[in-house]
């Protein structure tokens, strides 16, 4: 079938009947009609429509090597720098459609699946490993344009270094048995963004010191698999009004806890199991990090450009561009954007073929960007708040403007270069981006996207070639 | 009558019938039954009950010199350091009842009114000045336990230095006429916290360079004065559930724009008018800053202790107290608290009698605290987010716990030292404090409480005696 | 004899003939004539003269309880808050004489010795402990006005947590034997400020996890004890010209490594030995920290006032006080000073009698100050550099002004409010304070005065009572 | 003649007999024998030898289009990206020879002269402009391998915005007359790095608001021009020992004030004069910024790599690589290096032909780098100090090691992975880089290299195209 359009996407998701719980009740009826999910589904449908639109199709799809149909370009296994560039353009297109606010636009996990497939040879001949299942999943996903979420964080019960789970019943999801048909899984994973709202879910473990064998697995299953249950957090959709909630009404992705209640994972969906060594090294050996980071950083750059535009629009609206401290704050954002862009460019220019023949972006600049972004995103969010000041508190609603006191608002809330209504739109945008529950969750999301920042710094320190300047200090000894 | 209790407060507010607009509609019916306002009114009623409770009355009230009744201690004009200490204890009591989250607990404006009265002699014999009106308002407020809000920020139309309002119709509230009965006011003020939810509103102008004469006034009028209109921003009450919204369901204060639609201010309510010089110097000459800052900083210390408790409770819940970076973050909060406390203590120890016989806290330490808090509050909010990490995203609701999937939550969301339910309570508290719309408005509120931080630093620089060490550098020349 | 004057001090130090090594040569002849040490000795002599000057004697000395002579007030064991205040005044006097730049003005170690004596009962009846030796040393020191240095840091060979010294020959100073006459010590200590330039040296170990028994000791011996050797680092005296080197020519204290080459410590000088438990707890149980921190923080405040004066003098000289960013930088320093002062005041107001009857400053505010200062001192040094900009690079010398090109300098280096010569004096002062080798050593000194900042934060976290706000969060559970 | 070698350079400089004043005396005799200058001259001579060494000549020189000789590659006018790359390689070579510590290695001003020549058409037909003089100077400089300094900062008399020089006698250098032979200049310029130590000096004015016509000029003259006088600041050469002063003994560049005592500038050396408009726009229109920044940032990257090596060598020496906070600090440096490299790469990849046919590096990434470096350089210097801690204070000298107490040092100052001598070498390197007078001047130099950081941010804000994300926010209005 190949790449899908919006209505195909909506239909497929609505028909899954995935088990989703929201605010104490099981979700019934089509997700696309649900007050909480409809905004996101509409936004994603627009992405699929966008890729199929005649003017964009060329940049958004390519020909599948198996079925010769147009398939989504985020599935492309790049063999040249030109391919990499194509991927970047495609990813940037979707990111601009969503102002970079959709952390899990489909291309993210498409990219992950693609990277797994491009590295599956690493599993060849290893115990309990099925590289061919990765390959077939990849091909099916690509050719059907399946959408995915993934989940890998264990429940946050006890974060002490000395803690090992010892309860009788599993807390963290584990293999509790295997049959002819597949693996039996019980327990939970803390978080899946868009969990329950995608076709499939990819499940694996974060590499960690002494991963127990029964947690050393990776697989992908349909969201509506029996025993699989998604428990949503509170929704951060502020309401239907896109005037009041310009972002949350469109881009709230939802996060859910994933419960495995004796879920059977069919063998043909298992990538590996009971292999702690592979669980520990697959993610560092594979092209997972280079390709996933590449996608993420493209999106983050677009998001930061969006922040710059919002900040500058506020500056213009209340006419404060003459102040040095305002100029300084905006140039902080500019510096952030240009730094991220330069690192992204460098990762592409310095890309090199990996041992399986794929063109990998250079990882160091991407790693550096992944260390920078969790610092700058919250700061830029703060800058927007600092520019908006009290203007971000006194925010009237759409109905206020339509009511009898509308003229008061029109008069007293006018900006230097905007009508009151346009000015409130800009400030509401800034508020929804940085101060609504939706906005603060975005901050937390970017802060921890790549994991604990302290560990990111440690990894960079350990992996970086630090002897580039050694010849210089050798002169002095 | 003297100090009131909670039901007296509720009755009085409900009967005012103030003109309040919320989400495009005029508020009808008693405020204490309104979904948006009932939480705040209940909280304030509890404060009034607290002051009248037999065990607290002694620390919360004193005998009015005029009617010999018990009146609220925040009205006390301190003549000794012991009086100052009594004020501090009273203020701290109320702050602890509200975790420091009620920026406008009644003692704040009671203190402001008291400071005006204690400085009214400054107006003696000056043109268009009525010190006796300040005195009589103060006595009435004290003896009837009236509650106030105030409003002084002009609309944020254009913040350029070169901007002077030139429209024909007033935007910023102005005197447009005067009659036998009083002044006529038209225009708006940007913001009044709890605007419409208090007995009275105090209106004045922030001292500024070349304040136009028709904006040079100060007065207080009842909230239900004809032509006075309060337009609320969107409410940040998350909902009724105190499990889900432990803070916003109790402490959301509301901010409103104040519109003066040809409001008549009776002469006996006018403090001064058409006197730009007094408008410029009354606030710096009077004891307004020392007493107001004293109240605010007491509250902010309590709030910060609350933040420390929340942070430490999270640390214990997920058992991360062993990590150096966690210890460092918590000690940042400790350092903040102890610094603020030391500055507050110093302001009391160094207090001195002013020229009108009242005991004024020393202003420099309070000014320093007012420069520090807008920096540390957002940082401590960030620290709480950094400690909570993904745990602040995956937040189920009260109904989730009561539903069929309750047992899943109980199992998978347990903490190291807490049940899932208690753990979620702590994390929801942290979320509502720092990440809900209520929480981020708190951040913005503390950031700008004392005005623009850049101007605060400038004022400190200008007013501080910088020659304390001059003898030391003189040695070198 | 009691408190001494400058020439008594110089004579005594000159006669000691301590073994000091400087730049590869053993120092011969009187220290007070040595180019490297004469500035410091003169400065210290001035301190002793100051304490004996008729106008100051009353504030600088008190009557010894044993010999009824006037003795230095830094030896006073405070029993009341008034005593504490007297100590503060005395300490501040000396600090102002030295702009706070003499980290080891004699009152520092006088205070330490006093604190040991005031806590010696803790050693009563413990194994290998001689509280009476502490007492007699204290009395002798006080009554003879002896000066001290101390040394406690082990050589920085290997700072890994897993490192334990295993070489056959001691590196870190150790007890290698004991005789009828005393303990035999061999090995080194990393650093003694003014090492070799004082009458005596106090030697002990920093409390640490599993201190080996042979390093668990404390004693004091004369600097000229046989086998004791002080190896100086490079001198940071820039030269004799007090125009060119206003600070290093007066205040360079020198640091030395202390080598114990089979040093015999007579029994009557031993405080305790071979008692790891006492070595671990004496410093936390005793009043060492409260009294030492009290002295240090008084000095640091004076030093910061000196920095403020230097910064402000530069601002005036080149007329930049109108710039907001300059105002902000200076107010950072003001905030630092006032915060430190408030914490110091609080430590005195909250002082309490300890179990041995002495009035101890409250430790928490002092601990907080000790966490703050290592952060703010380097920042204030940076602020001075940022204000001075290129003016701190283009610095002519005293001889330049006296030469034929003097008129060029007079013309081209004039300031807005100063002659070229006065302007250069101010800038040279700023340079010597923050950019000369002397100045950067000051920065490093303040940064590490209280030990590793990361450990200071950890200690504060662990020792602070964090449940002050617990009642507030209990409401929510 | 073409590119020169070291001895040719030394000979030429020694023969100039430039008027240089140092510490109140006129410098006599050859500079290459002078204690203060010999280190720098030797280092520069090594650079010239390096360019002429058979193995390097190919990468360090190219064929002059006029005389067909090998000339220094920093003079190359790039027409392609390959040319730009060649320039980068050449610049990097020299930078690595000097650890990036020579801010004014000859390629810096060679590049400036080249950029002037490449933009001289901008002056065509403008009043008082002589583009042909720029061209002929460039060709002479290139073909004779002349070295330059430049000077443009006016004396720091009064930095108020309202200040205009009004003294009768010039302070800031001005045109005081013109004759048939040329312009007559009187007054001073604040600073010329290596002033007096180069063949020539390039003099111009920083573009500024309302530059007086008599300061609106640009020219280049030989250092030994009559009436030209260089007044050195104090020298920061610590001494001859390269053990003690590994950096200042080699790389101290000296800064001097430049005095014009009625200097006659021959017409053929005048680029323009009395043209305020050209003075204001030549530097922004020309390729001065892109090419100069390109050179500077290449050097700064090498310098930062040197800092990383020094930091990491300390970490290894005292074995602290296991600590998370150490890893974090080093990764800060890594992030800095990689960011600067990515920006540099981007400036080359995005280079474009300018209107005169030369290949200009893209300015935005270079501007961003120029905003970043003044922030990160001082921070990295601080990181080195934080890693070294007390080890950077207790520094013995070369003679100490050679003396009788040598064995004490060998024993007590050993590192975990180094002998005492090697360890001291590393720490002395770190000290000379960050804490000696030489080191702190380096910090000040990098901080202000590109001018006042606040103005840099303002320029970036103003010149940056901020509407890249406008389409995204337009969706919301």
mmCIF file of C-alpha atoms in Angstrom, chain A residues 404-405 407-409 411-412, chain B residues 151 153-155 165 167-179 182-190 203-205 208 212-217 219 221 225-229 257-265 274:
data_model
loop_
_atom_site.group_PDB
_atom_site.id
_atom_site.type_symbol
_atom_site.label_atom_id
_atom_site.label_comp_id
_atom_site.label_asym_id
_atom_site.label_seq_id
_atom_site.Cartn_x
_atom_site.Cartn_y
_atom_site.Cartn_z
ATOM 1 C CA UNK A 404 -20.106 43.085 26.099
ATOM 2 C CA UNK A 405 -16.777 44.004 27.628
ATOM 3 C CA UNK A 407 -14.568 47.006 23.644
ATOM 4 C CA UNK A 408 -12.764 47.426 26.988
ATOM 5 C CA UNK A 409 -10.286 44.767 25.941
ATOM 6 C CA UNK A 411 -8.997 49.533 24.042
ATOM 7 C CA UNK A 412 -6.927 48.624 27.054
ATOM 8 C CA UNK B 151 -3.678 48.398 41.425
ATOM 9 C CA UNK B 153 0.495 49.183 36.771
ATOM 10 C CA UNK B 154 -0.523 50.991 33.599
ATOM 11 C CA UNK B 155 -1.585 48.945 30.545
ATOM 12 C CA UNK B 165 0.245 58.105 25.724
ATOM 13 C CA UNK B 167 -4.727 58.871 22.383
ATOM 14 C CA UNK B 168 -7.751 61.086 22.884
ATOM 15 C CA UNK B 169 -9.601 58.661 25.084
ATOM 16 C CA UNK B 170 -7.614 57.675 28.190
ATOM 17 C CA UNK B 171 -5.993 54.250 28.201
ATOM 18 C CA UNK B 172 -4.160 54.490 31.497
ATOM 19 C CA UNK B 173 -6.661 55.555 34.233
ATOM 20 C CA UNK B 174 -6.822 59.338 34.554
ATOM 21 C CA UNK B 175 -8.696 62.135 36.275
ATOM 22 C CA UNK B 176 -11.065 63.448 33.631
ATOM 23 C CA UNK B 177 -12.936 65.859 35.837
ATOM 24 C CA UNK B 178 -13.789 66.913 39.359
ATOM 25 C CA UNK B 179 -17.105 67.847 40.944
ATOM 26 C CA UNK B 182 -15.288 64.056 44.052
ATOM 27 C CA UNK B 183 -12.916 63.083 41.236
ATOM 28 C CA UNK B 184 -14.012 61.518 37.978
ATOM 29 C CA UNK B 185 -11.795 58.672 36.739
ATOM 30 C CA UNK B 186 -11.664 56.993 33.348
ATOM 31 C CA UNK B 187 -9.288 54.429 31.903
ATOM 32 C CA UNK B 188 -7.745 51.198 33.093
ATOM 33 C CA UNK B 189 -5.108 49.641 35.290
ATOM 34 C CA UNK B 190 -3.459 46.459 34.095
ATOM 35 C CA UNK B 203 -5.551 52.925 43.533
ATOM 36 C CA UNK B 204 -2.373 54.887 43.000
ATOM 37 C CA UNK B 205 0.426 55.400 40.483
ATOM 38 C CA UNK B 208 7.869 57.538 37.598
ATOM 39 C CA UNK B 212 1.316 63.546 34.081
ATOM 40 C CA UNK B 213 -0.652 65.537 36.622
ATOM 41 C CA UNK B 214 -3.937 63.810 35.822
ATOM 42 C CA UNK B 215 -2.379 60.473 36.731
ATOM 43 C CA UNK B 216 -0.908 61.803 39.974
ATOM 44 C CA UNK B 217 -3.448 60.576 42.516
ATOM 45 C CA UNK B 219 -7.457 56.891 46.661
ATOM 46 C CA UNK B 221 -12.947 52.965 47.052
ATOM 47 C CA UNK B 225 -18.431 51.434 43.318
ATOM 48 C CA UNK B 226 -20.509 52.332 40.276
ATOM 49 C CA UNK B 227 -18.568 52.205 37.002
ATOM 50 C CA UNK B 228 -15.816 50.039 38.476
ATOM 51 C CA UNK B 229 -15.387 46.804 36.564
ATOM 52 C CA UNK B 257 -7.840 44.201 34.830
ATOM 53 C CA UNK B 258 -9.539 47.148 36.511
ATOM 54 C CA UNK B 259 -11.685 49.363 34.321
ATOM 55 C CA UNK B 260 -12.824 52.783 35.510
ATOM 56 C CA UNK B 261 -15.840 53.694 33.470
ATOM 57 C CA UNK B 262 -16.384 57.286 34.666
ATOM 58 C CA UNK B 263 -15.990 56.301 38.283
ATOM 59 C CA UNK B 264 -16.740 58.975 40.873
ATOM 60 C CA UNK B 265 -14.310 58.923 43.793
ATOM 61 C CA UNK B 274 -3.013 66.500 40.712
#
